[in-house]
């Protein structure tokens, strides 16, 4: 309505300007009055004159024709506006388009209430005064132009006229603006001599609703004589756009048993036509409901708001008694306020009836049977239940609880998510000798709570009778693993321990025999009858089969059942160390230059496979040197290392230095070895160790090596 009011103001102001210029214009082509007010009657009566419109093209009105924006009205050749039928609602405005051979114009008829006309006119003239429009002559008169959209050919079509009150010889009209020389170009043009304004093609109000152009008067050279003056062109809406539902898919949910009148969802369509006209006034309607049961009218849509609500009683809105919990509604939106002439658009609304937990789960039978072998774990029986609620919700999903008969927590029950069955499992092996029968009481509930007026009944509990079958169980070692501590090197045939295994099948009288299962070093044997374990070889703590001083062996106990059952026992022997390994020396070879300045030949190290206190500190000694002079000596550096030093430079030769190293065991053990010393000639950083005139002196062999000394 704001847009219409602006148009009305523009027309009235233009009339004010026309009146101001009337003394200079003998005839103004077009409607002699642009805006009319008529009061809204109870009904416009068919063929009864409403008002008279005067149109003058100043040249005799030849081939004068009128068009009315509302198809329920027409204008007679004499200018009388009449209704084609009895009309109770004509809207807020009518537009009349008149065209003759020489002129074309538009008039607006505003339909107002009894109290609106005086106030509207008063406001219009108030605006005129505020704008300070002088009542004086103007050179260019450019009244607003109204053009219906979607006009049919031929084109160009005359739509208005611009008048200059001051005629100048050779003067020309020039039109500019968006729609003329700006994109979209070429829609409007003006006859530069007469001032006739034409449109060259159909207009689309939804693309551009208003054009603001400028008119100027120029001389022959193009110099502006007058203007620019604004020329407003407004496009009159036609109902050329259907309502469109753009926000789909439309899916609504309503809880079963909801009260009548519960809002489900809102449907909203859009119409691109002028929202201030009936062209965009929408009304909604349900065309079709699928399925049609239990009632063909399950829902109602508010014709103006588009809200879909339930209209059936809560009893009929029962998900469990419906053919399907999904309803599809074909919704129609019609413009023109829903009148028959309106354009329509449709969309499908899907309504889902949501489940509530109004049905408790019930066992399919009161008692279930299961059989399980002793010593076995896993699922032993599936408990079946029925529930009429929606399988996709917590109102259907079952939760099982063992409420009696499981003091040792030997049983657990879980829900199969696909079938909703209760999977009863043994999680701790059962013992036939303790109990051959078990009775469990099991309760089933839903994940979601039941609605207040529904409760779990006797069918929501069931009994499970479990029978345990006897199985020949293997003997059991006591304890397991078995541990014992022994010294290494004990005599062959020494008793390590006597194992003990018992048969859990106390109701059967069976005998047990023993055998060796794994003995990595082949050190042990076992008496098959009494389980006595003895050595068959020397126990060696330093053996690769001993890890962290512990030797591990496995034994079998086999009962006399049919078939026989076997039990396995583990024996850990912790071996205590004995000083049974001599220390070893390293390195056993050293080299030195015959002219070396540093006579420290090598640092010797010693190691021992035994444990403390049977290892270091080690004692290093040289055997007695032969000859008149002593050639070397050995000096202890720490508990595990000593240094050999030459007392003088020696000639190029190979020498054997006898060395002894003794550990700290009780009794101590000594290793005699020889260190091979090569005296080499060293020239230009090259060492020549080829043997010549070698001097051999026997000494103790040393086993391990830390450093070799090269000539400097």
XYZ file of C-alpha atoms in Angstrom:
712
model
C 0.000 0.000 0.000
C 2.956 2.325 0.618
C 3.895 2.040 -3.057
C 0.333 2.798 -4.118
C 0.169 5.779 -1.805
C 3.373 7.127 -3.334
C 1.868 6.729 -6.801
C -1.280 8.513 -5.666
C 0.761 11.369 -4.204
C 2.673 11.605 -7.482
C -0.556 11.824 -9.485
C -2.135 14.422 -7.193
C 1.026 16.502 -7.160
C 1.121 16.277 -10.942
C -2.466 17.541 -11.028
C -1.456 20.429 -8.828
C 1.289 21.237 -11.310
C -1.128 20.893 -14.217
C -3.511 23.338 -12.570
C -0.626 25.707 -12.065
C 0.213 25.539 -15.749
C -3.355 25.506 -17.043
C -3.312 29.138 -18.056
C -0.579 28.334 -20.623
C -2.013 25.102 -22.053
C -5.230 25.108 -24.050
C -5.583 21.256 -23.992
C -3.684 18.580 -22.078
C -3.990 15.160 -23.742
C -5.116 12.354 -21.479
C -7.431 12.002 -18.514
C -8.590 15.340 -17.264
C -8.553 13.950 -13.722
C -5.901 11.409 -12.770
C -7.047 10.221 -9.338
C -10.561 9.391 -8.137
C -11.821 8.409 -4.728
C -14.929 6.273 -4.310
C -16.321 4.913 -1.092
C -16.506 1.149 -0.716
C -20.192 0.181 -1.086
C -21.675 -3.013 0.261
C -21.663 -4.228 -3.329
C -20.926 -2.814 -6.785
C -24.125 -3.518 -8.751
C -23.922 -4.908 -12.267
C -24.217 -2.274 -15.082
C -24.767 0.593 -12.602
C -22.510 3.647 -13.345
C -19.947 4.218 -10.607
C -18.271 7.401 -11.882
C -17.430 9.183 -15.123
C -13.876 9.474 -16.462
C -13.076 12.218 -18.981
C -10.355 11.480 -21.521
C -9.378 13.945 -24.251
C -6.586 13.417 -26.741
C -7.186 16.991 -27.988
C -7.856 15.589 -31.503
C -11.314 14.111 -31.302
C -10.712 10.858 -29.367
C -10.779 8.806 -32.551
C -10.734 5.026 -31.819
C -10.733 5.622 -28.066
C -10.428 2.384 -26.036
C -10.420 1.777 -22.255
C -8.811 -1.055 -20.241
C -9.476 -1.715 -16.517
C -6.980 -3.541 -14.264
C -9.803 -5.532 -12.618
C -11.596 -7.824 -15.084
C -14.849 -7.414 -13.100
C -15.158 -3.807 -14.369
C -15.194 -1.975 -17.691
C -15.391 1.617 -18.984
C -18.041 2.453 -21.567
C -17.218 4.598 -24.619
C -18.688 7.624 -22.853
C -16.257 7.174 -19.921
C -18.721 5.542 -17.468
C -17.140 2.987 -15.106
C -19.489 0.032 -14.483
C -19.249 -3.454 -12.933
C -19.707 -6.477 -15.186
C -21.325 -8.374 -12.310
C -22.223 -7.835 -8.694
C -18.873 -7.340 -6.924
C -18.566 -7.233 -3.127
C -14.739 -6.986 -2.971
C -12.851 -5.044 -5.624
C -9.610 -4.442 -3.760
C -8.076 -1.124 -2.805
C -7.480 0.333 -6.257
C -8.440 0.154 -9.939
C -6.322 1.379 -12.842
C -7.892 2.553 -16.082
C -5.771 2.687 -19.222
C -7.099 4.773 -22.121
C -5.673 4.932 -25.610
C -6.721 6.669 -28.814
C -4.973 7.270 -32.122
C -3.146 10.285 -30.686
C -2.808 9.828 -26.894
C -2.528 7.300 -24.119
C -2.927 7.810 -20.347
C -3.639 6.112 -17.032
C -6.062 7.022 -14.215
C -6.176 5.591 -10.701
C -9.390 4.900 -8.761
C -8.851 4.452 -5.018
C -11.551 2.556 -3.118
C -11.597 3.818 0.471
C -13.768 3.678 3.537
C -16.045 6.513 4.520
C -13.476 8.075 6.875
C -10.420 7.652 4.625
C -11.097 10.044 1.735
C -10.955 13.350 3.606
C -7.856 12.345 5.568
C -6.004 11.102 2.488
C -6.600 14.313 0.514
C -5.638 16.414 3.474
C -2.384 14.489 3.833
C -1.588 14.870 0.123
C -1.882 18.638 0.202
C 0.068 18.735 3.446
C 2.958 16.962 1.675
C 2.703 19.413 -1.205
C 3.116 22.326 1.186
C 6.095 20.706 2.922
C 7.854 20.163 -0.398
C 7.552 23.887 -1.112
C 6.215 23.393 -4.632
C 5.642 26.870 -6.072
C 2.413 27.444 -7.961
C 4.107 28.971 -11.001
C 4.753 28.235 -14.621
C 7.087 25.400 -15.529
C 8.640 24.818 -18.933
C 8.575 20.956 -18.839
C 5.588 18.998 -17.572
C 6.385 15.253 -17.104
C 3.515 13.501 -15.356
C 4.139 9.985 -13.969
C 3.346 7.133 -16.335
C 1.765 3.797 -15.359
C 2.261 0.830 -17.697
C 0.720 -2.652 -17.198
C 3.271 -5.428 -17.380
C 3.103 -8.148 -20.057
C 1.452 -5.978 -22.727
C 0.931 -7.643 -26.071
C 2.258 -6.425 -29.421
C 2.317 -4.298 -31.466
C 5.295 -2.326 -30.223
C 6.355 0.372 -29.776
C 3.306 1.553 -27.832
C 2.569 5.114 -26.787
C 2.449 5.289 -22.966
C 2.641 9.013 -22.146
C 3.610 12.486 -23.203
C 6.000 15.141 -22.032
C 4.939 18.777 -22.639
C 7.037 21.906 -22.820
C 5.091 25.120 -22.144
C 7.753 27.295 -23.690
C 8.042 26.369 -27.307
C 11.395 27.134 -28.892
C 11.976 26.742 -32.566
C 14.190 23.737 -33.214
C 13.945 22.521 -29.571
C 14.113 18.772 -28.990
C 13.135 16.427 -26.138
C 15.838 14.103 -24.820
C 15.154 11.134 -22.522
C 17.830 9.408 -20.395
C 18.231 6.990 -17.521
C 17.929 3.294 -16.724
C 15.825 1.755 -19.483
C 16.854 4.289 -22.117
C 20.599 4.789 -22.437
C 21.490 2.678 -19.381
C 21.015 -1.078 -18.973
C 18.546 -2.409 -19.746
C 18.824 -0.102 -22.739
C 16.218 0.751 -25.332
C 13.060 -0.023 -23.352
C 11.716 3.555 -23.599
C 12.105 6.261 -26.182
C 10.740 9.744 -26.748
C 9.708 11.543 -29.857
C 12.115 14.450 -29.789
C 9.581 16.773 -31.468
C 6.211 15.794 -29.946
C 7.385 14.491 -26.547
C 5.485 11.211 -26.975
C 6.957 8.502 -24.711
C 6.798 4.929 -26.029
C 7.649 1.496 -24.671
C 9.365 -0.896 -27.089
C 8.684 -4.270 -25.506
C 6.679 -5.978 -22.704
C 7.688 -5.092 -19.154
C 8.092 -7.412 -16.187
C 7.283 -5.845 -12.818
C 9.060 -8.671 -10.996
C 12.289 -7.726 -12.787
C 12.014 -3.941 -12.498
C 8.994 -2.297 -10.870
C 9.938 1.388 -11.296
C 11.997 3.419 -13.722
C 13.295 6.895 -12.842
C 14.059 8.757 -16.072
C 15.018 12.345 -16.843
C 13.669 14.598 -19.572
C 15.566 17.560 -21.025
C 14.886 20.083 -23.764
C 17.866 20.909 -25.992
C 18.505 23.176 -28.931
C 19.719 22.020 -32.308
C 23.329 21.960 -31.093
C 22.452 19.712 -28.171
C 22.739 22.413 -25.517
C 20.250 21.964 -22.661
C 17.572 24.633 -22.718
C 15.448 23.289 -19.863
C 15.573 20.430 -17.387
C 16.373 17.882 -16.513
C 12.945 16.990 -15.102
C 12.257 13.626 -13.487
C 9.873 11.254 -15.249
C 8.637 8.321 -13.134
C 7.379 5.192 -14.886
C 5.747 2.518 -12.731
C 4.909 -0.994 -13.909
C 1.441 -2.165 -12.916
C 1.381 -5.710 -11.595
C -0.512 -8.486 -13.297
C -1.123 -11.891 -11.843
C 1.559 -13.643 -13.861
C 3.373 -15.576 -11.127
C 2.148 -18.742 -9.493
C 2.686 -19.416 -5.798
C 5.802 -21.535 -5.262
C 6.763 -23.729 -2.312
C 10.535 -23.319 -2.041
C 11.419 -24.733 1.367
C 10.683 -28.420 0.816
C 10.790 -31.239 1.497
C 8.052 -30.540 4.035
C 8.113 -33.084 6.851
C 6.160 -32.723 10.071
C 5.847 -34.845 13.196
C 2.982 -35.277 15.643
C 2.892 -37.559 18.655
C 0.231 -40.266 18.614
C -2.694 -39.510 20.899
C -2.155 -35.741 20.614
C -5.205 -33.568 21.383
C -7.410 -32.307 18.569
C -6.054 -29.033 17.232
C -2.370 -29.862 17.741
C -0.227 -27.893 15.299
C 1.925 -30.187 13.165
C 3.789 -27.857 10.818
C 3.503 -24.687 8.739
C 3.403 -24.553 4.935
C 4.629 -21.340 3.323
C 4.483 -20.467 -0.361
C 5.939 -17.406 -2.079
C 4.371 -15.325 -4.853
C 6.568 -12.942 -6.854
C 3.660 -10.618 -7.684
C 3.032 -7.288 -5.978
C 2.454 -8.047 -2.275
C 0.180 -5.005 -1.986
C -2.307 -6.500 -4.432
C -4.511 -9.546 -4.434
C -2.122 -11.047 -6.961
C 0.059 -12.133 -4.053
C -2.627 -12.772 -1.412
C -2.469 -16.539 -0.859
C -4.938 -19.010 0.546
C -4.061 -22.619 1.428
C -6.119 -25.761 0.991
C -5.638 -29.542 1.371
C -6.388 -31.196 -1.980
C -5.673 -34.820 -1.064
C -4.797 -37.013 1.936
C -3.089 -40.407 1.571
C -4.060 -42.780 3.130
C -7.661 -41.865 3.883
C -8.023 -44.073 6.972
C -9.030 -43.990 9.769
C -10.542 -40.682 8.572
C -10.359 -38.920 5.202
C -9.963 -35.630 7.066
C -7.225 -36.224 9.586
C -5.809 -32.723 9.225
C -6.859 -29.136 8.533
C -4.785 -26.261 7.153
C -5.338 -22.657 8.162
C -6.150 -20.990 4.813
C -4.257 -17.793 5.659
C -1.351 -18.898 7.874
C -0.695 -22.325 6.349
C -0.618 -24.085 9.736
C -1.533 -27.782 9.542
C -3.357 -29.055 12.655
C -4.952 -32.336 13.697
C -8.757 -32.522 13.571
C -9.373 -36.127 14.655
C -9.790 -37.317 18.220
C -6.711 -38.588 20.110
C -8.231 -42.101 20.014
C -8.031 -42.224 16.210
C -4.497 -40.828 16.248
C -3.190 -44.241 17.355
C -0.009 -45.288 15.594
C -0.477 -48.994 16.348
C -3.943 -49.182 14.700
C -3.080 -47.181 11.564
C -2.291 -48.702 8.173
C 0.876 -46.638 8.148
C 2.295 -43.977 10.472
C 3.025 -41.734 7.458
C 0.464 -39.441 5.802
C 1.002 -37.412 2.669
C -1.029 -34.255 2.057
C -1.163 -32.439 -1.274
C -1.294 -28.762 -0.295
C -2.503 -26.090 -2.717
C -1.654 -22.392 -2.480
C -3.858 -20.087 -4.600
C -3.343 -16.354 -5.110
C -6.039 -13.702 -5.674
C -7.142 -14.460 -2.125
C -8.195 -17.962 -3.126
C -10.709 -16.892 -5.795
C -11.308 -19.140 -8.767
C -9.324 -16.860 -11.082
C -6.200 -17.237 -8.920
C -3.093 -19.111 -9.962
C -2.116 -22.169 -7.948
C 0.972 -24.025 -6.781
C 1.140 -27.334 -4.941
C 3.505 -29.187 -2.636
C 3.418 -32.440 -0.694
C 3.543 -32.385 3.087
C 4.651 -35.610 4.774
C 3.360 -36.066 8.318
C 4.819 -38.782 10.529
C 2.908 -40.071 13.546
C 5.563 -40.423 16.238
C 5.374 -43.251 18.710
C 5.057 -42.935 22.457
C 5.694 -45.795 24.840
C 2.130 -46.970 25.411
C 2.838 -50.718 25.062
C 5.121 -52.596 27.493
C 7.333 -55.425 26.150
C 6.010 -58.940 26.850
C 7.851 -62.278 26.822
C 6.552 -64.691 24.206
C 6.454 -67.448 26.872
C 6.698 -67.651 30.631
C 9.559 -70.176 30.829
C 12.674 -70.761 28.719
C 14.990 -73.794 28.808
C 18.776 -73.880 28.339
C 21.507 -76.522 28.565
C 25.200 -75.742 28.987
C 28.311 -77.846 29.519
C 30.352 -77.091 32.581
C 33.438 -75.021 31.933
C 31.925 -73.382 28.809
C 31.124 -69.667 28.386
C 29.027 -67.807 25.807
C 25.370 -67.339 24.793
C 23.161 -70.226 25.896
C 19.630 -68.997 24.987
C 17.853 -66.093 23.244
C 14.815 -64.712 25.054
C 12.070 -63.395 22.738
C 9.674 -60.539 23.470
C 6.938 -58.686 21.603
C 6.357 -54.914 21.619
C 3.823 -53.025 19.493
C 5.706 -49.730 19.634
C 7.921 -48.261 16.890
C 11.035 -50.454 16.392
C 13.120 -47.360 15.630
C 12.583 -45.827 19.081
C 13.443 -46.399 22.702
C 9.775 -47.253 23.250
C 10.490 -50.590 21.506
C 14.102 -51.356 22.418
C 14.255 -53.816 25.312
C 16.452 -53.757 28.404
C 16.795 -57.086 30.265
C 17.687 -57.527 33.933
C 18.384 -60.723 35.942
C 16.497 -60.088 39.172
C 17.025 -63.468 40.898
C 19.164 -66.624 40.708
C 22.563 -65.092 39.886
C 24.405 -64.627 43.210
C 27.796 -65.574 41.767
C 27.351 -63.258 38.754
C 27.933 -66.228 36.446
C 25.301 -64.984 33.984
C 24.843 -61.792 31.963
C 22.126 -60.745 29.540
C 22.409 -58.292 26.652
C 19.959 -57.029 24.023
C 20.360 -57.965 20.377
C 19.843 -54.551 18.681
C 18.461 -56.099 15.469
C 15.950 -58.557 16.923
C 15.364 -57.057 20.405
C 15.986 -60.541 21.851
C 17.703 -61.024 25.181
C 20.981 -62.942 24.765
C 21.619 -64.851 28.019
C 25.305 -65.735 28.406
C 27.502 -67.666 30.826
C 30.432 -65.382 31.727
C 31.918 -67.504 34.523
C 32.286 -71.253 33.814
C 29.758 -73.381 35.689
C 30.772 -76.395 37.797
C 28.579 -79.460 37.563
C 29.984 -80.792 40.823
C 28.786 -77.666 42.651
C 25.362 -77.237 41.030
C 23.770 -79.082 38.104
C 20.732 -76.751 37.851
C 20.162 -72.962 37.885
C 16.889 -70.985 37.814
C 16.938 -67.336 36.748
C 14.120 -64.756 36.967
C 14.444 -62.124 34.252
C 12.626 -58.808 33.794
C 12.304 -56.833 30.534
C 11.659 -53.086 30.233
C 11.976 -50.418 27.538
C 14.739 -47.854 27.192
C 12.101 -45.101 27.392
C 9.699 -44.923 30.340
C 6.104 -45.959 29.839
C 3.433 -43.264 29.715
C 1.864 -42.674 33.151
C -1.320 -44.723 32.640
C 0.577 -47.836 31.393
C 2.518 -50.261 33.672
C 4.645 -53.394 33.289
C 2.613 -56.530 33.900
C 3.330 -60.217 34.682
C 4.166 -60.857 31.027
C 7.215 -58.632 31.404
C 8.987 -61.286 33.531
C 10.026 -64.837 32.639
C 11.903 -67.803 34.158
C 14.936 -69.517 32.593
C 15.733 -73.118 33.644
C 19.416 -73.961 33.035
C 20.780 -77.532 33.107
C 24.555 -78.020 33.511
C 26.046 -81.069 31.779
C 28.990 -82.897 33.360
C 32.282 -82.821 31.417
C 35.492 -84.752 32.115
C 37.716 -81.934 33.347
C 41.459 -82.041 33.304
C 43.475 -82.402 36.532
C 44.556 -79.201 38.246
C 48.075 -78.596 39.635
C 48.399 -77.070 43.103
C 49.953 -74.557 43.141
C 50.341 -73.439 39.567
C 52.915 -72.220 38.772
C 55.220 -74.142 41.139
C 58.467 -72.492 42.297
C 61.658 -73.946 43.822
C 65.237 -72.677 44.399
C 68.285 -74.916 43.737
C 72.038 -74.443 43.384
C 73.473 -75.002 39.947
C 75.738 -78.015 39.523
C 73.799 -80.179 42.036
C 74.431 -83.888 41.468
C 72.523 -85.731 38.769
C 69.530 -87.527 40.265
C 68.868 -84.840 42.893
C 65.167 -84.406 43.843
C 63.817 -81.006 42.761
C 60.240 -81.322 44.143
C 57.106 -83.493 44.029
C 54.193 -82.003 42.050
C 50.576 -82.359 43.146
C 47.537 -82.456 40.825
C 43.901 -83.283 41.670
C 40.907 -84.180 39.484
C 37.916 -81.763 39.820
C 35.534 -84.569 38.780
C 34.951 -85.556 42.389
C 31.970 -87.719 41.500
C 34.199 -89.921 39.335
C 37.007 -92.110 40.628
C 39.941 -91.517 38.331
C 43.723 -91.978 38.564
C 46.346 -89.423 37.464
C 49.625 -89.995 35.639
C 52.392 -87.408 35.116
C 54.745 -86.703 32.219
C 57.219 -84.065 31.065
C 55.670 -81.672 28.523
C 58.455 -79.130 27.901
C 62.022 -79.383 29.273
C 64.141 -77.083 27.022
C 67.584 -78.263 28.305
C 66.541 -81.885 28.984
C 67.629 -81.592 32.635
C 64.544 -83.141 34.361
C 62.417 -86.253 34.661
C 59.156 -86.952 36.557
C 57.866 -90.082 38.215
C 54.601 -90.855 36.332
C 52.895 -92.163 39.478
C 53.887 -89.940 42.393
C 54.989 -86.790 40.497
C 58.544 -86.606 41.889
C 60.808 -84.425 39.704
C 64.567 -85.231 39.649
C 67.610 -84.002 37.658
C 69.007 -85.986 34.738
C 71.856 -83.549 33.963
C 73.889 -80.806 35.623
C 71.870 -77.624 36.133
C 73.819 -74.691 34.670
C 72.798 -71.167 35.573
C 74.839 -69.820 32.675
C 72.881 -71.905 30.113
C 71.011 -69.964 27.355
C 67.861 -71.814 28.486
C 67.981 -69.910 31.788
C 66.381 -66.466 31.784
C 67.019 -64.137 34.720
C 68.369 -67.091 36.736
C 65.073 -69.000 36.242
C 64.666 -72.263 34.355
C 61.068 -73.080 33.258
C 59.624 -76.549 32.565
C 56.052 -77.760 31.896
C 54.457 -81.029 33.117
C 51.233 -82.826 32.229
C 48.745 -84.528 34.530
C 46.483 -86.962 32.639
C 43.384 -88.558 34.171
C 41.917 -91.963 33.323
C 38.625 -90.630 31.891
C 37.190 -91.569 28.520
C 38.470 -89.666 26.715
C 41.315 -88.696 29.040
C 41.579 -85.072 30.167
C 44.867 -83.275 30.622
C 46.027 -80.508 32.902
C 49.259 -78.508 32.538
C 51.525 -77.368 35.352
C 54.425 -74.896 35.188
C 57.643 -75.272 37.232
C 60.024 -72.347 37.817
C 63.495 -73.324 39.172
C 65.522 -70.406 40.492
C 69.226 -71.365 40.141
C 71.748 -70.090 42.688
C 75.213 -69.276 41.341
C 78.340 -71.389 42.023
C 81.878 -70.222 41.126
C 82.305 -72.565 38.169
C 83.575 -70.176 35.505
C 87.178 -68.854 35.258
C 87.545 -65.189 34.306
C 88.444 -64.345 30.715
C 90.889 -61.669 29.523
C 90.686 -59.241 26.565
C 92.312 -58.259 24.257
C 94.763 -61.040 23.415
C 96.727 -59.068 20.798
C 98.508 -55.701 20.986
C 100.822 -53.740 18.636
C 103.479 -51.105 19.351
C 106.120 -49.235 17.289
C 109.741 -50.067 17.930
C 110.497 -46.371 18.455
C 107.310 -45.518 20.340
C 107.562 -42.739 22.876
C 104.491 -43.936 24.817
C 105.306 -47.409 26.147
C 101.847 -48.078 27.539
C 101.030 -51.020 25.353
C 97.441 -51.980 26.155
C 94.671 -51.861 28.765
C 93.446 -55.365 29.630
C 89.942 -56.153 30.887
C 88.506 -59.242 32.585
C 84.955 -60.654 32.801
C 83.264 -63.636 34.462
C 79.964 -65.455 33.671
C 79.366 -65.996 37.370
C 77.558 -63.650 39.712
C 78.906 -61.658 42.615
C 80.712 -62.487 44.793
C 82.226 -64.972 42.338
C 83.480 -62.350 39.874
C 85.494 -59.122 40.460
C 87.573 -57.672 41.882
C 90.056 -59.502 39.686
C 93.769 -60.046 40.426
C 96.155 -59.478 37.473
C 99.770 -60.913 37.556
C 102.709 -61.434 35.206
C 104.577 -64.715 35.155
C 108.282 -64.485 36.054
C 110.282 -62.894 33.230
C 113.401 -64.743 31.959
C 116.658 -62.966 31.161
C 118.764 -60.418 32.953
C 116.383 -57.468 32.329
C 112.701 -57.027 32.941
C 110.980 -55.887 29.738
C 107.397 -55.119 30.930
C 105.152 -54.820 33.921
C 101.362 -54.952 34.615
C 99.569 -52.390 36.775
C 95.971 -52.717 38.138
C 93.706 -49.836 37.166
C 90.449 -50.898 38.922
C 88.525 -54.061 39.901
C 88.189 -55.201 36.270
C 91.055 -53.605 34.305
C 94.896 -53.506 34.290
C 97.555 -51.888 32.041
C 100.602 -53.473 30.392
C 103.612 -51.102 30.085
C 106.955 -51.684 28.292
C 109.988 -50.777 30.338
C 112.049 -50.051 27.215
C 111.762 -50.004 23.430
C 112.032 -53.448 21.900
C 113.282 -54.618 18.555
C 110.843 -55.555 15.845
C 109.573 -59.026 16.757
C 106.586 -60.957 18.153
C 106.484 -61.442 21.936
C 104.207 -63.626 24.115
C 103.549 -62.126 27.539
C 102.231 -64.712 30.109
C 99.459 -63.217 32.304
C 97.205 -64.760 34.979
C 93.835 -63.350 36.167
C 92.043 -64.654 39.298
C 88.399 -64.010 40.425
C 87.129 -63.436 43.994
C 85.174 -66.670 44.411
C 85.587 -69.118 47.238
C 87.573 -70.954 46.239
C 88.935 -68.548 43.606
C 89.494 -69.624 39.993
C 92.499 -68.525 37.884
C 92.912 -68.264 34.134
C 96.467 -68.317 32.660
C 96.790 -66.896 29.156
C 99.261 -65.105 26.915
C 99.087 -61.633 25.426
C 100.592 -61.556 21.921
C 102.629 -58.366 21.500
C 103.802 -57.315 18.030
C 106.640 -54.768 17.885
C 106.529 -53.120 14.459
C 108.583 -50.667 12.508
C 106.726 -47.400 11.850
C 107.793 -45.089 9.028
C 105.761 -42.278 7.422
C 102.622 -43.305 9.306
C 102.928 -46.890 8.044
C 103.282 -49.820 10.441
C 105.254 -52.924 9.349
C 104.622 -55.874 11.668
C 106.151 -58.709 9.614
C 107.898 -61.112 12.043
C 111.770 -61.279 12.003
C 114.239 -62.221 14.763
C 111.115 -62.932 16.841
C 111.640 -63.384 20.538
C 109.138 -65.809 22.118
C 108.476 -65.677 25.812
C 105.684 -67.894 27.246
C 103.175 -66.123 29.459
C 99.502 -66.516 30.458
C 96.880 -66.098 27.663
C 94.477 -63.180 28.212
C 90.970 -63.619 26.777
C 89.289 -60.170 26.431
C 90.449 -56.813 24.891
C 89.609 -53.108 25.530
C 92.210 -51.096 23.600
C 95.055 -51.558 21.111
C 97.892 -49.052 21.063
C 99.143 -47.835 17.702
C 102.523 -46.117 17.175
C 102.450 -42.352 17.311
